[in-house]
Tab-separated table of C-alpha atoms and ligand atoms in Angstrom:
chain	number	residue	atom	x	y	z
A	1	MET	CA	48.479	88.350	108.150
A	2	LYS	CA	46.104	86.773	106.561
A	3	ASP	CA	47.488	83.006	105.611
A	4	LEU	CA	46.164	79.450	105.908
A	5	ARG	CA	48.156	79.146	109.335
A	6	SER	CA	46.529	82.002	110.520
A	7	PHE	CA	43.193	80.730	109.458
A	8	LEU	CA	43.870	77.185	111.230
A	9	SER	CA	44.820	78.799	114.573
A	10	THR	CA	42.028	80.900	114.952
A	11	TYR	CA	39.593	78.510	113.864
A	12	GLU	CA	41.133	76.051	116.072
A	13	ASP	CA	40.847	78.409	118.901
A	14	ALA	CA	37.210	78.887	118.410
A	15	PHE	CA	36.219	75.574	117.396
A	16	PRO	CA	38.572	73.071	118.812
A	17	ARG	CA	35.828	70.310	118.498
A	18	ASP	CA	35.772	70.858	114.797
A	19	VAL	CA	39.496	70.568	114.053
A	20	ILE	CA	40.891	66.831	114.299
A	21	ARG	CA	44.842	66.266	114.056
A	22	ILE	CA	45.337	62.788	113.071
A	23	THR	CA	48.894	61.785	113.868
A	24	LYS	CA	48.736	58.098	113.029
A	25	SER	CA	50.744	57.274	109.829
A	26	ILE	CA	47.681	57.215	106.540
A	27	SER	CA	48.132	56.774	103.353
A	28	SER	CA	46.877	59.576	100.627
A	29	VAL	CA	45.729	56.818	98.458
A	30	HIS	CA	42.160	56.316	99.389
A	31	GLU	CA	42.900	56.267	103.286
A	32	CYS	CA	42.196	60.069	103.519
A	33	THR	CA	39.217	59.799	101.464
A	34	ALA	CA	38.119	56.758	103.909
A	35	ILE	CA	38.141	58.871	106.674
A	36	ALA	CA	36.330	62.037	105.141
A	37	LYS	CA	33.323	59.582	104.019
A	38	LYS	CA	33.051	58.087	107.450
A	39	PHE	CA	32.529	61.611	108.692
A	40	GLU	CA	30.227	62.362	106.112
A	41	LYS	CA	28.113	59.404	107.039
A	42	VAL	CA	27.684	60.888	110.401
A	43	GLY	CA	26.898	64.280	108.782
A	44	LYS	CA	30.226	65.884	110.032
A	45	TYR	CA	32.738	67.998	107.814
A	46	PRO	CA	35.307	68.573	110.630
A	47	LEU	CA	38.635	70.220	109.406
A	48	VAL	CA	41.080	67.425	109.424
A	49	VAL	CA	44.702	67.617	109.474
A	50	PHE	CA	46.797	64.634	108.461
A	51	GLU	CA	49.935	65.049	110.111
A	52	ASN	CA	51.855	61.827	109.151
A	53	ILE	CA	50.736	60.993	105.529
A	54	LEU	CA	52.145	58.761	103.207
A	55	ASN	CA	52.607	59.975	99.332
A	56	SER	CA	51.739	58.563	96.284
A	57	LYS	CA	55.439	56.599	96.636
A	58	GLY	CA	54.370	55.182	99.914
A	59	VAL	CA	56.533	57.444	101.551
A	60	LYS	CA	56.167	59.313	104.388
A	61	SER	CA	56.018	63.148	103.235
A	62	LYS	CA	57.568	66.279	105.001
A	63	PHE	CA	54.365	67.855	104.723
A	64	PRO	CA	50.854	67.639	106.403
A	65	CYS	CA	47.559	67.808	104.287
A	66	ALA	CA	44.986	69.492	105.480
A	67	ILE	CA	41.210	68.906	104.298
A	68	ASN	CA	37.640	70.313	104.810
A	69	ILE	CA	39.111	73.968	105.120
A	70	LEU	CA	35.867	75.103	103.161
A	71	GLY	CA	34.223	71.940	104.128
A	72	ASP	CA	30.682	73.465	105.535
A	73	ARG	CA	29.168	76.540	105.579
A	74	ASN	CA	30.178	77.739	109.063
A	75	LYS	CA	33.806	77.451	107.819
A	76	LEU	CA	32.938	79.645	104.879
A	77	ALA	CA	31.271	82.175	107.200
A	78	HIS	CA	33.869	81.944	109.780
A	79	ALA	CA	36.402	82.456	106.902
A	80	ILE	CA	34.896	85.899	106.106
A	81	GLN	CA	33.650	86.854	109.421
A	82	SER	CA	29.835	86.421	108.412
A	83	THR	CA	27.244	84.147	109.623
A	84	PHE	CA	25.883	80.669	108.301
A	85	GLU	CA	22.657	82.407	106.822
A	86	ASN	CA	24.515	85.631	105.276
A	87	VAL	CA	27.833	84.065	103.821
A	88	ALA	CA	26.911	83.929	100.347
A	89	ILE	CA	25.431	87.367	99.780
A	90	ASP	CA	28.488	88.987	102.217
A	91	TRP	CA	30.850	86.998	99.855
A	92	ARG	CA	29.509	88.646	96.893
A	93	ALA	CA	29.173	92.212	98.416
A	94	LYS	CA	32.529	92.061	99.770
A	95	ALA	CA	34.009	91.010	96.401
A	96	ARG	CA	32.449	93.973	94.346
A	97	LYS	CA	35.121	96.164	96.383
A	98	LYS	CA	38.160	95.383	94.850
A	99	ILE	CA	41.314	96.022	96.741
A	100	ALA	CA	44.338	96.271	94.385
A	101	PRO	CA	47.205	93.835	95.583
A	102	GLU	CA	50.530	94.635	97.218
A	103	ILE	CA	53.783	93.612	95.545
A	104	ILE	CA	56.425	92.650	98.037
A	105	GLN	CA	60.050	91.736	97.333
A	106	ARG	CA	61.144	88.088	97.286
A	107	GLN	CA	63.311	88.309	100.584
A	108	ASP	CA	60.055	89.226	102.154
A	109	ALA	CA	57.925	86.506	100.795
A	110	PRO	CA	57.596	83.432	103.151
A	111	VAL	CA	56.368	81.453	99.766
A	112	LYS	CA	60.099	81.753	98.953
A	113	GLU	CA	61.863	80.480	101.982
A	114	ASN	CA	62.152	77.246	99.975
A	115	VAL	CA	63.007	77.126	95.895
A	116	PHE	CA	63.456	74.119	93.568
A	117	LEU	CA	63.975	74.163	90.102
A	118	SER	CA	62.315	71.923	87.382
A	119	ALA	CA	64.848	69.086	87.906
A	120	ASP	CA	65.053	69.041	91.536
A	121	VAL	CA	61.242	68.953	91.738
A	122	ASP	CA	59.386	65.848	92.613
A	123	LEU	CA	55.366	66.826	93.009
A	124	LEU	CA	55.387	63.118	93.863
A	125	ASP	CA	56.926	63.921	97.243
A	126	LEU	CA	54.014	65.995	98.401
A	127	PRO	CA	51.051	64.589	100.240
A	128	ILE	CA	48.905	64.853	97.222
A	129	LEU	CA	45.823	62.869	97.612
A	130	HIS	CA	44.773	60.187	95.198
A	131	ILE	CA	40.818	60.610	96.042
A	132	HIS	CA	38.837	57.794	94.377
A	133	GLU	CA	39.098	54.363	93.452
A	134	MET	CA	39.004	55.207	89.240
A	135	ASP	CA	41.143	58.125	89.730
A	136	PRO	CA	44.347	57.674	87.934
A	137	GLY	CA	46.558	58.910	90.580
A	138	PRO	CA	47.051	61.715	93.047
A	139	TYR	CA	45.193	65.398	92.021
A	140	ILE	CA	45.905	68.810	92.955
A	141	THR	CA	42.345	69.721	93.829
A	142	ALA	CA	42.557	72.966	95.761
A	143	GLY	CA	45.114	74.532	93.457
A	144	MET	CA	44.032	78.249	92.556
A	145	PHE	CA	45.499	78.222	88.616
A	146	THR	CA	46.734	81.612	87.402
A	147	CYS	CA	47.688	82.220	83.832
A	148	HIS	CA	47.173	85.465	81.664
A	149	ASP	CA	45.377	86.951	78.870
A	150	PRO	CA	48.064	87.305	76.171
A	151	GLU	CA	46.686	90.621	74.822
A	152	THR	CA	45.947	92.469	78.339
A	153	LYS	CA	48.497	90.593	80.188
A	154	THR	CA	45.206	90.509	82.859
A	155	PRO	CA	45.891	87.410	85.153
A	156	ASN	CA	43.112	84.955	85.708
A	157	THR	CA	42.779	82.566	88.670
A	158	ALA	CA	40.430	79.845	89.113
A	159	LEU	CA	39.962	76.318	90.635
A	160	HIS	CA	41.274	73.883	87.965
A	161	ARG	CA	42.112	70.297	88.968
A	162	GLY	CA	45.621	68.898	88.018
A	163	PHE	CA	46.379	65.194	87.560
A	164	VAL	CA	50.231	64.707	88.808
A	165	ALA	CA	51.305	62.281	86.379
A	166	GLY	CA	54.958	62.304	86.950
A	167	PRO	CA	57.583	64.189	89.007
A	168	ASN	CA	57.021	67.358	87.037
A	169	GLU	CA	54.225	66.829	84.678
A	170	ILE	CA	50.433	68.116	85.816
A	171	ARG	CA	47.555	67.543	83.364
A	172	CYS	CA	45.114	70.125	83.959
A	173	PHE	CA	41.455	70.364	83.444
A	174	LEU	CA	40.234	73.665	81.777
A	175	ALA	CA	36.497	73.507	81.034
A	176	TYR	CA	36.083	74.974	77.556
A	177	ARG	CA	33.915	77.925	79.002
A	178	SER	CA	36.744	78.627	81.402
A	179	HIS	CA	38.864	81.717	81.206
A	180	ALA	CA	41.806	79.790	81.819
A	181	ALA	CA	40.431	77.822	78.534
A	182	PHE	CA	40.036	81.086	76.378
A	183	ASN	CA	43.668	82.357	77.819
A	184	LEU	CA	45.351	79.048	76.623
A	185	SER	CA	43.576	79.041	73.003
A	186	ALA	CA	44.664	82.917	72.494
A	187	HIS	CA	48.319	81.624	73.055
A	188	GLU	CA	47.963	78.527	70.708
A	189	GLU	CA	46.622	81.132	68.180
A	190	ARG	CA	49.680	82.892	68.314
A	191	GLY	CA	51.847	79.662	68.610
A	192	GLN	CA	52.847	80.750	72.068
A	193	GLU	CA	53.225	78.892	75.320
A	194	MET	CA	51.283	79.764	78.152
A	195	LYS	CA	53.074	80.414	81.530
A	196	VAL	CA	51.166	78.975	84.355
A	197	ALA	CA	51.152	78.628	87.986
A	198	TYR	CA	49.151	76.669	90.921
A	199	TRP	CA	49.171	78.211	94.318
A	200	ILE	CA	47.710	76.012	96.987
A	201	GLY	CA	47.196	76.826	100.535
A	202	HIS	CA	45.911	80.273	101.483
A	203	HIS	CA	43.649	82.005	103.919
A	204	PRO	CA	40.138	80.468	102.605
A	205	SER	CA	38.858	83.987	102.506
A	206	VAL	CA	41.696	84.884	99.655
A	207	LEU	CA	40.632	81.683	98.032
A	208	MET	CA	37.009	82.603	98.310
A	209	GLY	CA	37.650	86.123	97.091
A	210	ALA	CA	39.843	84.969	94.068
A	211	HIS	CA	37.512	82.178	93.184
A	212	THR	CA	34.564	84.713	92.612
A	213	PRO	CA	33.265	84.895	89.071
A	214	MET	CA	34.646	87.716	87.188
A	215	SER	CA	34.435	88.844	83.590
A	216	TYR	CA	36.910	88.387	81.177
A	217	PRO	CA	39.801	89.535	81.289
A	218	GLU	CA	39.386	90.711	84.781
A	219	SER	CA	42.205	90.230	87.736
A	220	HIS	CA	40.679	87.877	90.785
A	221	TYR	CA	43.861	89.182	92.508
A	222	GLU	CA	41.553	92.292	93.425
A	223	THR	CA	38.661	90.233	94.831
A	224	ALA	CA	40.711	88.342	96.516
A	225	GLY	CA	41.685	91.304	98.581
A	226	ALA	CA	38.456	92.465	98.744
A	227	VAL	CA	37.088	89.420	100.344
A	228	SER	CA	39.792	88.922	102.573
A	229	GLY	CA	39.935	92.325	103.550
A	230	ALA	CA	43.371	93.475	102.812
A	231	PRO	CA	45.460	93.825	99.861
A	232	LEU	CA	46.653	90.332	98.629
A	233	ARG	CA	50.794	89.987	98.901
A	234	LEU	CA	51.883	89.150	95.635
A	235	VAL	CA	55.834	88.414	94.458
A	236	PRO	CA	57.732	87.849	91.184
A	237	SER	CA	57.496	84.217	90.111
A	238	GLU	CA	61.007	82.295	89.961
A	239	THR	CA	61.058	81.102	86.389
A	240	LEU	CA	58.172	82.829	84.652
A	241	GLY	CA	59.511	86.614	84.610
A	242	ASP	CA	58.934	89.463	87.134
A	243	ASP	CA	55.821	90.456	85.593
A	244	PHE	CA	54.181	86.960	86.830
A	245	LEU	CA	52.984	87.661	90.192
A	246	VAL	CA	51.964	84.650	92.746
A	247	PRO	CA	50.380	85.265	96.273
A	248	ALA	CA	53.733	85.761	98.585
A	249	ASP	CA	51.860	84.259	101.728
A	250	ALA	CA	50.784	81.083	99.954
A	251	GLU	CA	52.114	77.486	101.199
A	252	PHE	CA	53.130	76.395	97.945
A	253	VAL	CA	53.480	77.662	94.289
A	254	ILE	CA	54.246	75.553	91.280
A	255	GLU	CA	55.518	77.378	88.046
A	256	GLY	CA	55.367	76.130	84.390
A	257	ILE	CA	54.437	76.205	81.020
A	258	MET	CA	51.770	74.791	79.012
A	259	LYS	CA	53.104	74.138	74.987
A	260	PRO	CA	50.773	74.812	72.363
A	261	GLY	CA	48.692	71.682	71.452
A	262	ASN	CA	50.279	69.714	74.096
A	263	ARG	CA	47.443	67.341	75.372
A	264	LYS	CA	47.495	64.030	77.435
A	265	GLN	CA	45.132	61.697	78.919
A	266	GLU	CA	43.331	62.682	82.131
A	267	ALA	CA	40.770	61.188	84.309
A	268	PRO	CA	38.169	59.479	84.807
A	269	PHE	CA	37.968	61.603	87.904
A	270	GLY	CA	35.342	61.585	90.811
A	271	GLU	CA	33.435	64.650	90.037
A	272	TYR	CA	31.132	66.733	92.534
A	273	PRO	CA	28.104	65.315	91.496
A	274	ARG	CA	29.340	61.725	92.793
A	275	TYR	CA	30.003	60.269	89.735
A	276	TYR	CA	32.986	59.819	87.684
A	277	GLY	CA	33.516	62.267	84.829
A	278	PRO	CA	34.928	60.909	81.400
A	279	GLN	CA	38.532	60.807	80.407
A	280	ARG	CA	39.756	63.681	78.438
A	281	PHE	CA	42.577	64.829	76.390
A	282	SER	CA	43.748	68.022	78.613
A	283	PRO	CA	46.533	70.334	78.608
A	284	VAL	CA	50.110	69.740	79.683
A	285	PHE	CA	51.555	71.467	83.026
A	286	GLU	CA	55.457	71.103	82.539
A	287	VAL	CA	56.809	72.355	85.825
A	288	THR	CA	59.911	74.737	86.031
A	289	ALA	CA	59.611	75.727	89.746
A	290	LEU	CA	58.208	74.654	93.054
A	291	THR	CA	58.585	77.037	96.217
A	292	HIS	CA	56.843	76.627	99.415
A	293	ARG	CA	57.020	78.090	102.864
A	294	ASN	CA	58.937	76.441	105.604
A	295	ASP	CA	56.737	73.760	107.393
A	296	ALA	CA	54.341	74.184	104.297
A	297	ILE	CA	50.800	72.520	104.747
A	298	TRP	CA	49.065	71.090	101.548
A	299	HIS	CA	45.575	72.152	100.902
A	300	ALA	CA	43.116	69.585	99.377
A	301	PHE	CA	39.351	69.562	98.398
A	302	MET	CA	37.406	66.420	99.169
A	303	VAL	CA	35.861	66.497	95.675
A	304	GLY	CA	32.535	64.494	95.468
A	305	ILE	CA	32.164	64.267	99.226
A	306	ASN	CA	31.123	67.379	100.917
A	307	ASN	CA	30.733	69.518	97.912
A	308	ASN	CA	28.833	72.589	98.844
A	309	TYR	CA	31.821	75.299	98.138
A	310	GLY	CA	30.513	75.956	94.845
A	311	GLY	CA	26.741	75.935	95.340
A	312	THR	CA	27.488	78.167	98.275
A	313	GLN	CA	28.994	80.708	95.589
A	314	GLU	CA	26.312	80.270	93.122
A	315	GLU	CA	23.610	81.708	95.969
A	316	GLY	CA	24.885	85.131	96.010
A	317	ALA	CA	24.425	85.479	92.243
A	318	ILE	CA	20.806	83.568	92.474
A	319	TYR	CA	19.770	85.891	95.466
A	320	GLU	CA	20.537	88.938	93.062
A	321	ILE	CA	19.078	87.760	90.225
A	322	VAL	CA	15.757	86.537	91.965
A	323	LYS	CA	15.599	89.892	93.957
A	324	LYS	CA	15.333	91.887	90.761
A	325	ALA	CA	12.562	90.091	89.610
A	326	VAL	CA	10.805	89.547	93.035
A	327	PRO	CA	11.760	91.721	95.711
A	328	GLN	CA	10.076	89.463	98.350
A	329	VAL	CA	12.830	86.858	97.996
A	330	GLN	CA	14.180	86.611	101.517
A	331	ARG	CA	16.778	83.538	101.372
A	332	VAL	CA	18.143	81.179	98.936
A	333	TYR	CA	19.949	78.113	99.563
A	334	VAL	CA	21.981	75.622	97.487
A	335	PRO	CA	22.036	72.403	99.176
A	336	VAL	CA	24.368	69.708	99.419
A	337	SER	CA	21.672	67.138	98.853
A	338	GLY	CA	21.090	68.345	94.876
A	339	ALA	CA	24.852	67.208	94.329
A	340	GLY	CA	25.743	70.831	95.897
A	341	ARG	CA	25.190	72.878	92.613
A	342	PHE	CA	21.721	71.528	90.859
A	343	HIS	CA	18.833	72.439	93.517
A	344	ALA	CA	18.122	75.990	94.539
A	345	TYR	CA	15.823	76.647	97.451
A	346	ILE	CA	14.005	79.766	97.559
A	347	GLN	CA	12.278	81.340	100.507
A	348	LEU	CA	9.812	84.076	99.608
A	349	LYS	CA	7.466	86.550	101.673
A	350	LYS	CA	4.839	85.966	99.107
A	351	THR	CA	2.314	88.789	98.167
A	352	HIS	CA	0.934	87.611	94.850
A	353	ASP	CA	0.539	84.284	93.310
A	354	GLY	CA	2.572	84.848	90.448
A	355	GLN	CA	5.953	85.656	92.445
A	356	PRO	CA	6.878	82.146	92.831
A	357	LYS	CA	6.801	81.196	88.935
A	358	GLU	CA	8.566	84.209	88.418
A	359	ALA	CA	11.246	83.466	90.883
A	360	ILE	CA	11.834	79.877	89.374
A	361	LEU	CA	12.152	81.378	85.966
A	362	SER	CA	14.775	83.808	87.260
A	363	ALA	CA	16.641	81.343	89.318
A	364	LEU	CA	17.040	79.183	86.449
A	365	THR	CA	18.639	81.704	84.412
A	366	SER	CA	21.247	82.420	86.812
A	367	SER	CA	23.641	79.593	86.059
A	368	TYR	CA	23.555	76.728	83.678
A	369	MET	CA	23.915	74.521	86.814
A	370	ILE	CA	20.708	75.085	88.592
A	371	LYS	CA	18.474	72.577	87.272
A	372	HIS	CA	15.462	72.409	89.935
A	373	VAL	CA	14.286	75.380	92.124
A	374	VAL	CA	12.009	74.984	94.898
A	375	VAL	CA	10.333	78.322	96.183
A	376	VAL	CA	8.406	78.028	99.630
A	377	ASP	CA	6.965	80.458	102.236
A	378	GLU	CA	9.149	82.366	104.901
A	379	ASP	CA	7.938	79.796	107.782
A	380	ILE	CA	9.882	76.937	105.921
A	381	ASP	CA	13.392	76.593	107.102
A	382	ILE	CA	15.334	76.170	103.505
A	383	TYR	CA	18.181	75.095	105.243
A	384	ASP	CA	16.885	72.093	106.061
A	385	ASP	CA	15.595	69.544	103.304
A	386	ARG	CA	13.053	67.843	105.441
A	387	TRP	CA	10.863	70.919	105.848
A	388	VAL	CA	11.377	71.881	102.151
A	389	LEU	CA	10.160	68.217	101.169
A	390	TRP	CA	7.252	68.625	103.603
A	391	ALA	CA	6.307	71.956	101.858
A	392	ILE	CA	6.111	70.160	98.335
A	393	ALA	CA	4.173	67.478	100.035
A	394	THR	CA	1.674	69.977	101.538
A	395	ARG	CA	1.518	73.056	99.297
A	396	SER	CA	1.889	72.079	95.556
A	397	GLN	CA	-0.072	70.413	93.183
A	398	TRP	CA	1.945	69.825	90.179
A	399	ASP	CA	-0.727	70.252	87.465
A	400	LYS	CA	-0.417	74.180	88.391
A	401	ASP	CA	2.655	74.286	90.388
A	402	LEU	CA	5.400	72.779	88.137
A	403	VAL	CA	7.300	74.624	85.784
A	404	VAL	CA	9.127	72.298	83.189
A	405	VAL	CA	11.816	73.800	80.701
A	406	PRO	CA	13.240	71.216	77.962
A	407	GLY	CA	16.240	71.824	75.934
A	408	CYS	CA	18.263	74.070	78.096
A	409	MET	CA	22.024	74.225	78.659
A	410	ALA	CA	22.847	71.731	81.743
A	411	SER	CA	25.912	70.536	83.675
A	412	PRO	CA	27.540	68.014	81.294
A	413	LEU	CA	28.266	66.192	84.843
A	414	ASP	CA	24.795	65.572	85.356
A	415	PRO	CA	24.656	61.896	84.016
A	416	SER	CA	20.917	62.100	83.241
A	417	THR	CA	21.246	64.884	80.667
A	418	GLY	CA	21.201	63.994	77.271
A	419	HIS	CA	24.020	65.018	74.477
A	420	ARG	CA	26.656	67.325	75.180
A	421	GLY	CA	24.890	68.531	78.576
A	422	VAL	CA	21.211	69.423	77.141
A	423	GLY	CA	18.939	69.053	79.917
A	424	THR	CA	15.567	69.985	81.311
A	425	LYS	CA	15.334	72.566	84.295
A	426	GLY	CA	12.458	73.405	86.368
A	427	GLY	CA	10.725	74.356	89.583
A	428	ILE	CA	8.071	73.918	91.965
A	429	ASP	CA	5.913	76.550	93.587
A	430	ALA	CA	5.524	74.633	97.017
A	431	THR	CA	3.891	77.718	98.363
A	432	LYS	CA	0.564	78.628	100.230
A	433	PRO	CA	-1.866	81.148	98.253
A	434	ALA	CA	-0.859	84.526	98.627
A	435	PRO	CA	-2.930	86.582	101.516
A	436	PRO	CA	-5.896	87.294	101.886
A	437	LYS	CA	-6.716	83.843	100.544
A	438	ARG	CA	-6.745	81.216	103.473
A	439	PHE	CA	-4.900	78.097	103.715
A	440	PRO	CA	-5.325	75.847	107.001
A	441	MET	CA	-2.813	76.907	110.040
A	442	THR	CA	0.310	75.078	110.915
A	443	LEU	CA	0.331	73.407	114.211
A	444	SER	CA	1.492	75.373	117.161
A	445	ILE	CA	1.945	75.379	121.065
A	446	PRO	CA	2.275	78.440	122.998
A	447	GLN	CA	5.759	80.176	122.441
A	448	ASP	CA	5.760	80.683	126.322
A	449	VAL	CA	5.459	76.948	126.771
A	450	MET	CA	8.439	76.401	124.655
A	451	ASP	CA	10.681	78.862	126.038
A	452	ARG	CA	9.945	77.741	129.469
A	453	ILE	CA	10.141	73.691	128.951
A	454	LYS	CA	13.849	72.589	128.766
A	455	LEU	CA	14.898	69.172	127.955
A	456	GLU	CA	17.625	68.847	130.603
A	457	ASP	CA	15.076	69.722	133.468
A	458	TYR	CA	13.405	66.434	132.699
A	459	ILE	CA	15.840	64.081	130.974
A	460	ASP	CA	19.193	63.129	131.699
A	461	LYS	CA	21.554	65.141	129.595
A	462	ASP	CA	23.437	62.237	128.199
A	463	LYS	CA	19.954	61.019	126.443
A	464	ILE	CA	19.457	64.155	124.861
A	465	GLY	CA	22.393	63.778	122.374
B	1	FMN	C1	36.104	72.545	94.294
B	1	FMN	C2	36.214	73.156	92.656
B	1	FMN	C3	37.155	72.389	91.662
B	1	FMN	C4	36.960	73.027	90.383
B	1	FMN	N1	37.635	72.190	89.672
B	1	FMN	C5	37.692	72.592	88.070
B	1	FMN	C6	38.288	72.344	87.241
B	1	FMN	O1	38.929	71.246	87.630
B	1	FMN	N2	38.290	72.707	86.082
B	1	FMN	C7	37.248	73.622	85.714
B	1	FMN	O2	37.720	74.091	84.493
B	1	FMN	N3	36.642	74.342	86.754
B	1	FMN	C8	36.680	73.698	87.734
B	1	FMN	N4	35.874	74.251	88.938
B	1	FMN	C9	34.781	75.313	88.359
B	1	FMN	C10	35.501	76.717	88.100
B	1	FMN	O3	36.808	76.948	88.970
B	1	FMN	C11	34.852	78.012	88.070
B	1	FMN	O4	34.031	77.658	87.359
B	1	FMN	C12	35.454	79.165	88.216
B	1	FMN	O5	34.702	80.625	88.272
B	1	FMN	C13	36.069	79.631	86.456
B	1	FMN	O6	36.592	80.865	86.591
B	1	FMN	P1	36.795	81.951	85.375
B	1	FMN	O7	35.343	82.172	85.397
B	1	FMN	O8	37.795	82.697	85.659
B	1	FMN	O9	36.817	80.812	84.159
B	1	FMN	C14	35.720	73.904	90.092
B	1	FMN	C15	35.104	74.710	91.235
B	1	FMN	C16	35.332	74.286	92.160
B	1	FMN	C17	34.374	74.822	93.533
């Protein structure tokens, strides 16, 4: 069975030093963020389970809260049985092989072990994190938001944050180009309320699958099954009708409705580029039910800290689009250092001097988020910013190697963009000239010496680090 707890246990068995269980009492208001920030300062993103967490009322929650479940690329790779290098491409390839979900009976669904209807729900009892100082309060950050297209009834699922404004009120941010926003306006045009659900806490491969970008309207439940490798088990909702299906093995499901035109203030919110996003009028999710498993585990994303999840997702799309234009592409990496979304490093086995610019132009069209592209040769480790910067330092001349495209659509969350997210995109060709042109040789020492000389044969182990 693939669920959050099965992942936690297999991951902890495989990487015991990367799972930290904090048993000491800690507040959900900023204190968990402080722990995550301190780890980030030393370049670590362990999976942390806060077992005794005070909720936003200052009362010990019945539930633990886990962060960094998808906190770094190794965890993403482990979740879908891939590797650090191949995870983005494998994620995309698996998603393509859709697997239809399986509908099960209520009595067989773990998420129905505890059922509370609206008046009995108090979301503020949950260990929901209040992450940054200017955030207005606790936010659901790893909530998979499911709603339907009113015409075809196709479900749509994606991550959409939710400000928990009261015991049974959530204000959700649905970006205007998101499919959830399309669904909401389609309901509003018909004067109908929209049925909605958040599901929180599932096997990360299910999250990755359900979060695969799709066309509209298309169900993400099928990609969830494909990426996790088994049909996603679904069960009818409690209050939204039997045709509104939610994941049976999620830790929590929150059900509710959005009434036409009902908007309230939401944010500022600490966003992934590490700046606060503006306050908005966001749709209100009126809670009709909360269901959860016994001993349920809350899942939170530390938005604005280790924010490479979205970037890794983009990589598969960039790779495919660049591969069409330049088959010599070897690898693509969207580094955390580029706010996790704005930079793309492309590694080429260059055979023609025009290829890097071709790769830059195609990568820039892969997503409005990708702002700067750096193209390097195959001897550069694209997963290490230092070597990409070294390639820029020693293999580029900007009068001929720079591409600048002003007036593009850009992320409105990039504070350097102009009006409504209009920005300049560009790229740097940091490659050597294509063969047979000559370029100075990089430094080397004989490989047999590298293989033979081991630090531990010469230096105390504790000094090696
Ligand atoms: C961690 C994380 C949090 C996100 N939060 C939001 C959000 O609050 N609102 C939003 O509209 N999109 C958010 N997104 C982006 C959407 O989930 C993403 O664009 C998704 O593909 C949209 O799905 P759709 O194509 O079905 O509209 C988030 C993405 C990630 C990775």
